[in-house]
Amino acid sequence: MTNDFPLRDDTLNQELQQLVNEAKQYPANSQNPTDRARRRIALNKLINAIKYSGKLSKQSKWLGSPHYQDYYDEALQLTFIEICQKIEQYKSEYDVMTWVNTIFSRRMSDVGRKDQKRGMTWSPKQQEISSLDTLNEDVPIEHEISDQEQLKEIIENDPEKFLSNEYIKGNPQASLKVILLLILEGKQWKEISEELKVPISTASTFYQRQMRNIVPYLKKYI
């Protein structure tokens, strides 16, 4: 019984390392559109796995701050961006979550110090938009896997109506189908949120949660 939790941690680390290795297979500077797209898909899966692992640090050192949640949210977005940009720097002798939480702690300290220097004039909503827009550049949709027109046709036809039936809670107009088509048009999250009249974080989080379902569904018809 005493080995239950270490075993779970080890299993999680193996899964995360597989995703890291998958992303590393495709060089960031590759001129091959398919390689770039597959790298982005792998990074997206990695970020989602980290986000919902239950192993992210609570950054308890900052719990007493009235701005704790704002600091936490911004630092986490910055951490995800850094992971995507520096995935090649990860060394397999360390647990993935140890590496992630080390970056997270540094970014949390950066955010806190930066805010204090500015005399508490930081605007959380503005900063979130900036971070999410940057994340969108690093981990966009997988539209380069095949011909864009072919993919667009599959999404529009939505043979099983899966994309149409998945939508942001309480907003059937903000379906996965609509979001995917907007991304294919080259829209950024800020533009998508304005068009759907939902917060950027809501649209982005909804999309990221669906990533593991989107790719297999589309691949069936490509």
GROMACS .gro file of C-alpha atoms in nm:
model
  222
    1MET     CA    1   0.000   0.000   0.000
    2THR     CA    2   0.286   0.238   0.074
    3ASN     CA    3   0.396   0.215  -0.292
    4ASP     CA    4   0.066   0.334  -0.444
    5PHE     CA    5   0.150   0.702  -0.481
    6PRO     CA    6   0.509   0.662  -0.606
    7LEU     CA    7   0.381   0.413  -0.865
    8ARG     CA    8   0.123   0.663  -0.988
    9ASP     CA    9   0.387   0.935  -1.008
   10ASP     CA   10   0.616   0.704  -1.203
   11THR     CA   11   0.338   0.613  -1.445
   12LEU     CA   12   0.254   0.980  -1.496
   13ASN     CA   13   0.619   1.063  -1.558
   14GLN     CA   14   0.647   0.788  -1.820
   15GLU     CA   15   0.340   0.923  -1.999
   16LEU     CA   16   0.471   1.279  -1.990
   17GLN     CA   17   0.815   1.172  -2.111
   18GLN     CA   18   0.654   0.994  -2.406
   19LEU     CA   19   0.479   1.319  -2.501
   20VAL     CA   20   0.802   1.515  -2.461
   21ASN     CA   21   0.988   1.268  -2.683
   22GLU     CA   22   0.707   1.282  -2.937
   23ALA     CA   23   0.740   1.661  -2.959
   24LYS     CA   24   1.119   1.640  -2.984
   25GLN     CA   25   1.092   1.416  -3.291
   26TYR     CA   26   0.990   1.719  -3.494
   27PRO     CA   27   1.245   2.006  -3.497
   28ALA     CA   28   1.109   2.350  -3.412
   29ASN     CA   29   1.282   2.499  -3.715
   30SER     CA   30   1.165   2.231  -3.959
   31GLN     CA   31   1.061   2.357  -4.302
   32ASN     CA   32   0.819   2.066  -4.335
   33PRO     CA   33   0.462   2.186  -4.257
   34THR     CA   34   0.356   1.838  -4.148
   35ASP     CA   35   0.645   1.812  -3.900
   36ARG     CA   36   0.564   2.155  -3.758
   37ALA     CA   37   0.199   2.061  -3.718
   38ARG     CA   38   0.278   1.728  -3.550
   39ARG     CA   39   0.515   1.903  -3.309
   40ARG     CA   40   0.240   2.146  -3.216
   41ILE     CA   41  -0.010   1.865  -3.162
   42ALA     CA   42   0.236   1.683  -2.934
   43LEU     CA   43   0.302   2.002  -2.739
   44ASN     CA   44  -0.069   2.063  -2.704
   45LYS     CA   45  -0.119   1.712  -2.565
   46LEU     CA   46   0.173   1.762  -2.327
   47ILE     CA   47   0.037   2.092  -2.195
   48ASN     CA   48  -0.306   1.937  -2.138
   49ALA     CA   49  -0.154   1.638  -1.959
   50ILE     CA   50   0.048   1.869  -1.732
   51LYS     CA   51  -0.249   2.096  -1.668
   52TYR     CA   52  -0.473   1.811  -1.552
   53SER     CA   53  -0.206   1.597  -1.384
   54GLY     CA   54  -0.290   1.718  -1.035
   55LYS     CA   55   0.084   1.763  -0.979
   56LEU     CA   56   0.124   2.134  -1.051
   57SER     CA   57   0.271   2.323  -0.758
   58LYS     CA   58   0.022   2.531  -0.558
   59GLN     CA   59   0.296   2.792  -0.511
   60SER     CA   60   0.202   2.804  -0.141
   61LYS     CA   61   0.470   3.066  -0.073
   62TRP     CA   62   0.235   3.319  -0.234
   63LEU     CA   63  -0.092   3.203  -0.076
   64GLY     CA   64  -0.102   3.503   0.158
   65SER     CA   65  -0.097   3.754  -0.126
   66PRO     CA   66  -0.429   3.921  -0.217
   67HIS     CA   67  -0.318   3.884  -0.580
   68TYR     CA   68  -0.237   3.513  -0.548
   69GLN     CA   69  -0.482   3.385  -0.810
   70ASP     CA   70  -0.383   3.651  -1.063
   71TYR     CA   71  -0.014   3.575  -1.010
   72TYR     CA   72  -0.080   3.202  -1.035
   73ASP     CA   73  -0.277   3.225  -1.359
   74GLU     CA   74  -0.023   3.449  -1.532
   75ALA     CA   75   0.276   3.246  -1.414
   76LEU     CA   76   0.112   2.924  -1.532
   77GLN     CA   77   0.051   3.064  -1.880
   78LEU     CA   78   0.412   3.184  -1.896
   79THR     CA   79   0.525   2.839  -1.785
   80PHE     CA   80   0.331   2.669  -2.065
   81ILE     CA   81   0.480   2.909  -2.318
   82GLU     CA   82   0.833   2.843  -2.190
   83ILE     CA   83   0.781   2.466  -2.200
   84CYS     CA   84   0.678   2.488  -2.566
   85GLN     CA   85   0.973   2.709  -2.653
   86LYS     CA   86   1.236   2.513  -2.459
   87ILE     CA   87   1.119   2.153  -2.478
   88GLU     CA   88   1.458   2.047  -2.621
   89GLN     CA   89   1.622   2.156  -2.293
   90TYR     CA   90   1.436   1.894  -2.089
   91LYS     CA   91   1.667   1.618  -1.963
   92SER     CA   92   1.514   1.276  -1.906
   93GLU     CA   93   1.703   1.212  -1.580
   94TYR     CA   94   1.460   1.454  -1.413
   95ASP     CA   95   1.088   1.395  -1.363
   96VAL     CA   96   0.890   1.604  -1.609
   97MET     CA   97   0.679   1.760  -1.333
   98THR     CA   98   0.993   1.850  -1.136
   99TRP     CA   99   1.118   2.037  -1.442
  100VAL     CA  100   0.778   2.200  -1.497
  101ASN     CA  101   0.735   2.310  -1.137
  102THR     CA  102   1.088   2.453  -1.128
  103ILE     CA  103   1.000   2.674  -1.425
  104PHE     CA  104   0.661   2.752  -1.269
  105SER     CA  105   0.821   2.869  -0.941
  106ARG     CA  106   1.062   3.096  -1.127
  107ARG     CA  107   0.785   3.251  -1.335
  108MET     CA  108   0.571   3.297  -1.021
  109SER     CA  109   0.855   3.489  -0.857
  110ASP     CA  110   0.905   3.695  -1.173
  111VAL     CA  111   0.537   3.790  -1.188
  112GLY     CA  112   0.526   3.881  -0.819
  113ARG     CA  113   0.840   4.094  -0.830
  114LYS     CA  114   0.734   4.266  -1.151
  115ASP     CA  115   0.398   4.355  -1.000
  116GLN     CA  116   0.552   4.492  -0.682
  117LYS     CA  117   0.791   4.710  -0.882
  118ARG     CA  118   0.497   4.854  -1.072
  119GLY     CA  119   0.325   4.952  -0.749
  120MET     CA  120   0.037   4.708  -0.786
  121THR     CA  121  -0.081   4.866  -1.112
  122TRP     CA  122  -0.093   4.533  -1.297
  123SER     CA  123  -0.409   4.451  -1.495
  124PRO     CA  124  -0.481   4.075  -1.477
  125LYS     CA  125  -0.724   4.071  -1.769
  126GLN     CA  126  -0.484   4.249  -2.002
  127GLN     CA  127  -0.199   4.019  -1.907
  128GLU     CA  128  -0.409   3.707  -1.961
  129ILE     CA  129  -0.493   3.815  -2.314
  130SER     CA  130  -0.127   3.870  -2.392
  131SER     CA  131  -0.026   3.531  -2.255
  132LEU     CA  132  -0.300   3.340  -2.431
  133ASP     CA  133  -0.225   3.511  -2.761
  134THR     CA  134   0.139   3.407  -2.725
  135LEU     CA  135   0.036   3.053  -2.636
  136ASN     CA  136  -0.178   3.049  -2.947
  137GLU     CA  137   0.130   3.122  -3.157
  138ASP     CA  138   0.326   2.837  -3.001
  139VAL     CA  139   0.060   2.567  -2.993
  140PRO     CA  140  -0.192   2.631  -3.272
  141ILE     CA  141  -0.434   2.389  -3.432
  142GLU     CA  142  -0.317   2.096  -3.641
  143HIS     CA  143  -0.438   2.244  -3.972
  144GLU     CA  144  -0.107   2.177  -4.147
  145ILE     CA  145  -0.133   1.798  -4.122
  146SER     CA  146  -0.292   1.776  -4.464
  147ASP     CA  147  -0.437   1.997  -4.734
  148GLN     CA  148  -0.621   2.281  -4.565
  149GLU     CA  149  -0.915   2.273  -4.806
  150GLN     CA  150  -0.963   1.901  -4.745
  151LEU     CA  151  -0.960   1.953  -4.370
  152LYS     CA  152  -1.201   2.246  -4.397
  153GLU     CA  153  -1.441   2.030  -4.597
  154ILE     CA  154  -1.432   1.756  -4.333
  155ILE     CA  155  -1.499   2.005  -4.053
  156GLU     CA  156  -1.785   2.169  -4.243
  157ASN     CA  157  -1.947   1.833  -4.325
  158ASP     CA  158  -1.885   1.699  -3.973
  159PRO     CA  159  -2.003   1.346  -4.069
  160GLU     CA  160  -2.086   1.234  -3.714
  161LYS     CA  161  -2.198   1.581  -3.598
  162PHE     CA  162  -1.942   1.552  -3.319
  163LEU     CA  163  -1.798   1.899  -3.375
  164SER     CA  164  -2.143   2.060  -3.385
  165ASN     CA  165  -2.262   1.888  -3.068
  166GLU     CA  166  -1.961   1.992  -2.862
  167TYR     CA  167  -1.996   2.355  -2.757
  168ILE     CA  168  -1.919   2.594  -2.474
  169LYS     CA  169  -2.171   2.541  -2.195
  170GLY     CA  170  -2.480   2.754  -2.243
  171ASN     CA  171  -2.364   2.878  -2.584
  172PRO     CA  172  -2.455   2.638  -2.869
  173GLN     CA  173  -2.333   2.898  -3.121
  174ALA     CA  174  -1.980   2.858  -2.981
  175SER     CA  175  -1.938   2.502  -3.104
  176LEU     CA  176  -1.614   2.318  -3.165
  177LYS     CA  177  -1.698   2.325  -3.536
  178VAL     CA  178  -1.723   2.704  -3.539
  179ILE     CA  179  -1.401   2.745  -3.340
  180LEU     CA  180  -1.206   2.512  -3.569
  181LEU     CA  181  -1.324   2.694  -3.879
  182LEU     CA  182  -1.228   3.029  -3.727
  183ILE     CA  183  -0.881   2.895  -3.646
  184LEU     CA  184  -0.847   2.765  -4.002
  185GLU     CA  185  -0.921   3.119  -4.119
  186GLY     CA  186  -0.616   3.231  -3.922
  187LYS     CA  187  -0.809   3.398  -3.641
  188GLN     CA  188  -0.630   3.452  -3.309
  189TRP     CA  189  -0.795   3.382  -2.972
  190LYS     CA  190  -0.870   3.749  -2.916
  191GLU     CA  191  -1.063   3.764  -3.245
  192ILE     CA  192  -1.238   3.434  -3.176
  193SER     CA  193  -1.351   3.551  -2.831
  194GLU     CA  194  -1.491   3.872  -2.977
  195GLU     CA  195  -1.677   3.688  -3.252
  196LEU     CA  196  -1.825   3.429  -3.016
  197LYS     CA  197  -1.876   3.681  -2.734
  198VAL     CA  198  -1.700   3.463  -2.478
  199PRO     CA  199  -1.384   3.529  -2.271
  200ILE     CA  200  -1.054   3.430  -2.431
  201SER     CA  201  -0.975   3.189  -2.148
  202THR     CA  202  -1.314   3.015  -2.190
  203ALA     CA  203  -1.269   2.959  -2.564
  204SER     CA  204  -0.904   2.855  -2.533
  205THR     CA  205  -0.964   2.616  -2.243
  206PHE     CA  206  -1.262   2.456  -2.418
  207TYR     CA  207  -1.054   2.399  -2.731
  208GLN     CA  208  -0.754   2.258  -2.541
  209ARG     CA  209  -0.975   2.014  -2.349
  210GLN     CA  210  -1.113   1.882  -2.676
  211MET     CA  211  -0.773   1.834  -2.843
  212ARG     CA  212  -0.746   1.465  -2.756
  213ASN     CA  213  -1.082   1.406  -2.929
  214ILE     CA  214  -1.040   1.638  -3.228
  215VAL     CA  215  -0.734   1.476  -3.386
  216PRO     CA  216  -0.857   1.112  -3.393
  217TYR     CA  217  -1.197   1.225  -3.520
  218LEU     CA  218  -1.056   1.425  -3.810
  219LYS     CA  219  -0.798   1.158  -3.898
  220LYS     CA  220  -1.078   0.909  -3.965
  221TYR     CA  221  -1.185   1.114  -4.265
  222ILE     CA  222  -0.849   1.240  -4.398
   0.00000   0.00000   0.00000
